[in-house]
Tab-separated table of C-alpha atoms in Angstrom:
chain	number	residue	atom	x	y	z
A	237	UNK	CA	2.697	-23.228	-17.355
A	238	UNK	CA	0.978	-22.019	-14.178
A	239	UNK	CA	0.703	-18.382	-15.280
A	240	UNK	CA	-1.180	-19.385	-18.417
A	241	UNK	CA	-3.134	-22.453	-17.352
A	242	UNK	CA	-4.675	-21.325	-14.058
A	243	UNK	CA	-7.229	-18.631	-13.307
A	244	UNK	CA	-5.010	-17.100	-10.615
A	245	UNK	CA	-2.026	-17.145	-12.979
A	246	UNK	CA	-3.994	-15.290	-15.656
A	247	UNK	CA	-5.068	-12.702	-13.093
A	248	UNK	CA	-1.435	-12.229	-12.082
A	249	UNK	CA	-0.494	-11.611	-15.727
A	250	UNK	CA	-3.382	-9.152	-16.046
A	251	UNK	CA	-2.310	-7.342	-12.887
A	252	UNK	CA	1.388	-7.117	-13.795
A	253	UNK	CA	0.701	-5.851	-17.311
A	254	UNK	CA	-1.952	-3.475	-15.961
A	255	UNK	CA	0.426	-1.919	-13.428
A	256	UNK	CA	3.083	-1.592	-16.141
A	257	UNK	CA	0.603	0.244	-18.366
A	258	UNK	CA	-0.334	2.563	-15.477
A	259	UNK	CA	3.351	3.435	-15.089
A	260	UNK	CA	3.531	4.189	-18.816
A	261	UNK	CA	0.440	6.405	-18.546
A	262	UNK	CA	2.159	8.269	-15.715
A	263	UNK	CA	5.186	8.964	-17.926
A	264	UNK	CA	2.947	9.898	-20.857
A	265	UNK	CA	0.964	12.240	-18.594
A	266	UNK	CA	4.123	14.065	-17.469
A	267	UNK	CA	5.148	14.399	-21.103
A	268	UNK	CA	1.750	15.838	-22.084
A	269	UNK	CA	1.712	18.307	-19.192
A	270	UNK	CA	5.051	19.647	-20.474
A	271	UNK	CA	3.227	20.600	-23.696
A	272	UNK	CA	1.038	22.973	-21.676
A	273	UNK	CA	4.032	25.143	-20.820
A	274	UNK	CA	6.491	24.739	-23.676
A	275	UNK	CA	5.959	23.511	-27.200
A	276	UNK	CA	9.710	23.498	-27.709
A	277	UNK	CA	10.264	21.271	-24.655
A	278	UNK	CA	7.545	18.899	-25.815
A	279	UNK	CA	9.056	18.624	-29.284
A	280	UNK	CA	12.472	17.985	-27.743
A	281	UNK	CA	10.969	15.033	-25.858
A	282	UNK	CA	9.305	13.837	-29.079
A	283	UNK	CA	12.649	14.026	-30.857
A	284	UNK	CA	14.284	11.920	-28.141
A	285	UNK	CA	11.447	9.405	-28.425
A	286	UNK	CA	11.338	9.472	-32.220
A	287	UNK	CA	12.550	6.868	-34.682
A	288	UNK	CA	15.476	5.695	-32.522
A	289	UNK	CA	16.264	2.071	-31.816
A	290	UNK	CA	15.528	2.410	-28.095
A	291	UNK	CA	12.212	4.150	-28.776
A	292	UNK	CA	11.246	1.428	-31.264
A	293	UNK	CA	12.148	-1.309	-28.766
A	294	UNK	CA	10.164	0.477	-26.046
A	295	UNK	CA	7.190	0.857	-28.398
A	296	UNK	CA	7.246	-2.837	-29.266
A	297	UNK	CA	7.481	-3.713	-25.570
A	298	UNK	CA	4.568	-1.444	-24.748
A	299	UNK	CA	2.527	-2.910	-27.605
A	300	UNK	CA	3.262	-6.425	-26.287
A	301	UNK	CA	2.089	-5.432	-22.789
A	302	UNK	CA	-1.124	-3.956	-24.195
A	303	UNK	CA	-1.849	-7.005	-26.389
A	304	UNK	CA	-1.197	-9.423	-23.515
A	305	UNK	CA	-3.427	-7.402	-21.191
A	306	UNK	CA	-6.257	-7.268	-23.740
A	307	UNK	CA	-6.004	-10.955	-24.695
A	308	UNK	CA	-6.005	-12.113	-21.077
A	309	UNK	CA	-8.928	-9.798	-20.329
A	310	UNK	CA	-11.020	-11.532	-22.995
A	311	UNK	CA	-9.857	-14.966	-21.806
A	312	UNK	CA	-10.855	-14.232	-18.204
A	313	UNK	CA	-14.185	-12.749	-19.302
A	314	UNK	CA	-14.980	-15.837	-21.394
A	315	UNK	CA	-13.886	-18.070	-18.525
A	316	UNK	CA	-16.172	-16.254	-16.087
A	317	UNK	CA	-19.093	-16.494	-18.493
A	318	UNK	CA	-18.580	-20.242	-18.912
A	319	UNK	CA	-18.379	-20.673	-15.153
A	320	UNK	CA	-21.693	-18.865	-14.658
A	321	UNK	CA	-23.416	-20.829	-17.428
A	322	UNK	CA	-27.137	-20.119	-17.769
A	323	UNK	CA	-27.164	-18.170	-14.507
A	324	UNK	CA	-25.911	-15.084	-16.338
A	325	UNK	CA	-29.295	-14.843	-18.098
A	326	UNK	CA	-31.269	-14.916	-14.856
A	327	UNK	CA	-32.788	-11.625	-13.710
A	328	UNK	CA	-31.242	-10.846	-10.353
A	329	UNK	CA	-30.620	-7.777	-8.255
A	330	UNK	CA	-27.126	-6.412	-8.597
A	331	UNK	CA	-25.081	-6.790	-5.406
A	332	UNK	CA	-24.792	-3.435	-3.649
A	333	UNK	CA	-21.075	-3.817	-3.045
A	334	UNK	CA	-20.181	-4.665	-6.643
A	335	UNK	CA	-18.886	-1.647	-8.523
A	336	UNK	CA	-20.391	-0.603	-11.850
A	337	UNK	CA	-16.909	-0.721	-13.382
A	338	UNK	CA	-16.459	-4.298	-12.204
A	339	UNK	CA	-19.677	-5.345	-13.928
A	340	UNK	CA	-18.823	-3.564	-17.165
A	341	UNK	CA	-15.084	-4.127	-17.563
A	342	UNK	CA	-15.535	-5.728	-21.001
A	343	UNK	CA	-17.518	-2.763	-22.348
A	344	UNK	CA	-14.996	-0.339	-20.855
A	345	UNK	CA	-12.176	-2.406	-22.352
A	346	UNK	CA	-13.715	-2.212	-25.826
A	347	UNK	CA	-14.133	1.574	-25.560
A	348	UNK	CA	-10.525	1.885	-24.374
A	349	UNK	CA	-9.298	-0.290	-27.245
A	350	UNK	CA	-11.156	1.807	-29.837
A	351	UNK	CA	-9.822	4.986	-28.236
A	352	UNK	CA	-6.305	3.560	-28.316
A	353	UNK	CA	-6.597	2.857	-32.042
A	354	UNK	CA	-7.745	6.441	-32.623
A	355	UNK	CA	-4.872	7.777	-30.521
A	356	UNK	CA	-2.336	5.646	-32.389
A	357	UNK	CA	-3.652	6.987	-35.696
A	358	UNK	CA	-3.563	10.626	-34.559
A	359	UNK	CA	-0.089	10.525	-33.055
A	360	UNK	CA	1.971	7.350	-33.474
A	361	UNK	CA	1.056	6.890	-37.163
A	362	UNK	CA	1.640	10.550	-37.989
A	363	UNK	CA	4.844	10.771	-35.971
A	364	UNK	CA	7.036	7.702	-35.354
A	365	UNK	CA	5.605	5.627	-38.212
A	366	UNK	CA	5.706	8.604	-40.605
A	367	UNK	CA	9.329	9.252	-39.638
A	368	UNK	CA	10.309	5.601	-40.114
A	369	UNK	CA	8.553	5.394	-43.486
A	370	UNK	CA	9.612	8.902	-44.537
A	371	UNK	CA	6.004	9.923	-45.124
A	372	UNK	CA	5.080	13.473	-46.020
A	373	UNK	CA	2.775	14.669	-43.245
A	374	UNK	CA	1.819	18.149	-42.110
A	375	UNK	CA	2.837	19.148	-39.513
A	376	UNK	CA	6.067	17.175	-39.641
A	377	UNK	CA	6.555	13.847	-37.864
A	378	UNK	CA	8.750	15.460	-35.185
A	379	UNK	CA	6.331	18.319	-34.503
A	380	UNK	CA	4.368	16.653	-31.725
A	381	UNK	CA	3.227	20.035	-30.443
A	382	UNK	CA	1.712	20.777	-33.843
A	383	UNK	CA	-0.140	17.466	-33.807
A	384	UNK	CA	-1.597	18.233	-30.377
A	385	UNK	CA	-2.871	21.595	-31.649
A	386	UNK	CA	-4.297	20.025	-34.822
A	387	UNK	CA	-5.967	17.123	-33.005
A	388	UNK	CA	-7.554	19.035	-30.149
A	389	UNK	CA	-8.793	21.882	-32.292
A	390	UNK	CA	-11.283	19.367	-33.708
A	391	UNK	CA	-14.370	19.192	-31.419
A	392	UNK	CA	-15.202	15.652	-32.583
A	393	UNK	CA	-11.817	14.383	-31.455
A	394	UNK	CA	-12.182	16.291	-28.178
A	395	UNK	CA	-15.493	14.568	-27.386
A	396	UNK	CA	-14.088	11.153	-28.337
A	397	UNK	CA	-11.011	11.692	-26.175
A	398	UNK	CA	-13.140	12.752	-23.204
A	399	UNK	CA	-15.227	9.562	-23.542
A	400	UNK	CA	-11.984	7.571	-23.798
A	401	UNK	CA	-10.484	9.190	-20.692
A	402	UNK	CA	-13.658	8.601	-18.669
A	403	UNK	CA	-13.633	4.918	-19.685
A	404	UNK	CA	-9.959	4.649	-18.692
A	405	UNK	CA	-10.778	6.264	-15.330
A	406	UNK	CA	-13.501	3.718	-14.580
A	407	UNK	CA	-11.270	0.868	-15.752
A	408	UNK	CA	-8.226	1.907	-13.726
A	409	UNK	CA	-10.002	2.822	-10.496
A	410	UNK	CA	-11.272	-0.757	-10.377
A	411	UNK	CA	-8.173	-2.351	-11.887
A	412	UNK	CA	-5.725	-0.674	-9.484
A	413	UNK	CA	-7.087	-2.098	-6.243
A	414	UNK	CA	-7.984	-5.358	-7.994
A	415	UNK	CA	-4.309	-5.773	-8.952
A	416	UNK	CA	-3.241	-5.148	-5.344
A	417	UNK	CA	-5.746	-7.772	-4.254
A	418	UNK	CA	-4.344	-10.261	-6.780
A	419	UNK	CA	-0.826	-9.619	-5.453
A	420	UNK	CA	-2.081	-10.430	-1.947
A	421	UNK	CA	-1.435	-6.901	-0.662
A	422	UNK	CA	-4.978	-6.203	0.524
A	423	UNK	CA	-5.696	-7.375	4.049
A	424	UNK	CA	-8.585	-6.052	6.105
A	425	UNK	CA	-6.831	-2.740	6.698
A	426	UNK	CA	-5.139	-2.235	3.342
A	427	UNK	CA	-8.128	-3.140	1.147
A	428	UNK	CA	-9.839	0.228	1.656
A	429	UNK	CA	-6.498	2.030	1.651
A	430	UNK	CA	-5.616	0.677	-1.800
A	431	UNK	CA	-9.053	1.676	-3.080
A	432	UNK	CA	-8.553	5.251	-1.876
A	433	UNK	CA	-4.954	5.406	-3.133
A	434	UNK	CA	-6.033	4.080	-6.535
A	435	UNK	CA	-8.990	6.456	-6.740
A	436	UNK	CA	-6.896	9.530	-5.902
A	437	UNK	CA	-3.943	8.559	-8.114
A	438	UNK	CA	-6.018	7.628	-11.168
A	439	UNK	CA	-8.241	10.702	-10.787
A	440	UNK	CA	-5.199	13.020	-10.744
A	441	UNK	CA	-3.698	11.148	-13.702
A	442	UNK	CA	-6.829	11.342	-15.865
A	443	UNK	CA	-7.502	14.937	-14.791
A	444	UNK	CA	-4.082	15.948	-16.130
A	445	UNK	CA	-4.828	14.311	-19.489
A	446	UNK	CA	-8.232	16.016	-19.573
A	447	UNK	CA	-6.744	19.407	-18.742
A	448	UNK	CA	-4.373	19.082	-21.713
A	449	UNK	CA	-7.244	18.236	-24.074
A	450	UNK	CA	-9.447	21.101	-22.876
A	451	UNK	CA	-6.604	23.637	-22.615
A	452	UNK	CA	-5.696	23.125	-26.270
A	453	UNK	CA	-9.316	23.010	-27.399
A	454	UNK	CA	-10.149	26.317	-25.690
A	455	UNK	CA	-6.688	27.676	-26.611
A	456	UNK	CA	-5.787	28.576	-23.025
A	457	UNK	CA	-2.578	26.526	-22.738
A	458	UNK	CA	0.281	28.863	-21.689
A	459	UNK	CA	2.476	27.397	-24.443
A	460	UNK	CA	0.024	28.655	-27.092
A	461	UNK	CA	0.765	32.267	-26.203
A	462	UNK	CA	3.941	32.107	-28.279
A	463	UNK	CA	2.318	30.401	-31.279
A	464	UNK	CA	-1.020	32.162	-31.741
């Protein structure tokens, strides 16, 4: 199959799954921002996305996208290393036009993967999984707002999440325009436009996530006024 057996095909798969994950992050960001203003509204969203068949199907689909993206990332990295052979050990000057993120996508990917596992433990395991398995957790599996407060009151988690968000920022600012290039949507004019669009969009997206983390850590989220 062309998508699996060719380098271009693998890049297309990477790009499609990457864009899909960016769209999910956008939805997740909107959901998290809601927690800044209303714990009740956030918990209502969590209840809608709880242990329901459509939420489970969506979770499995999202997990499949993430696994495919990660697997193809390692395949392409290994392929590039084989293509370079012994040249990758030669001491050379780094090209001025090559982004740092482009040269360190594997390292960024590993950091993102570790951060994802931590995030799944803090939220998915204690919420959807706990509800499905009828586990006794405190706060309850449907109290997403409570889990945000509990998680981001811990300074260790806050630091780890900040590192994770920074790694995602570097990864996406490169991955966004790279995906557009793979799709063939980056001519001479649009190449720089996609870079700027990606930079602005991803920066706003990650800034919103960061604001949520810091607002709950410093206890300045408007929604906390009714709970503290």
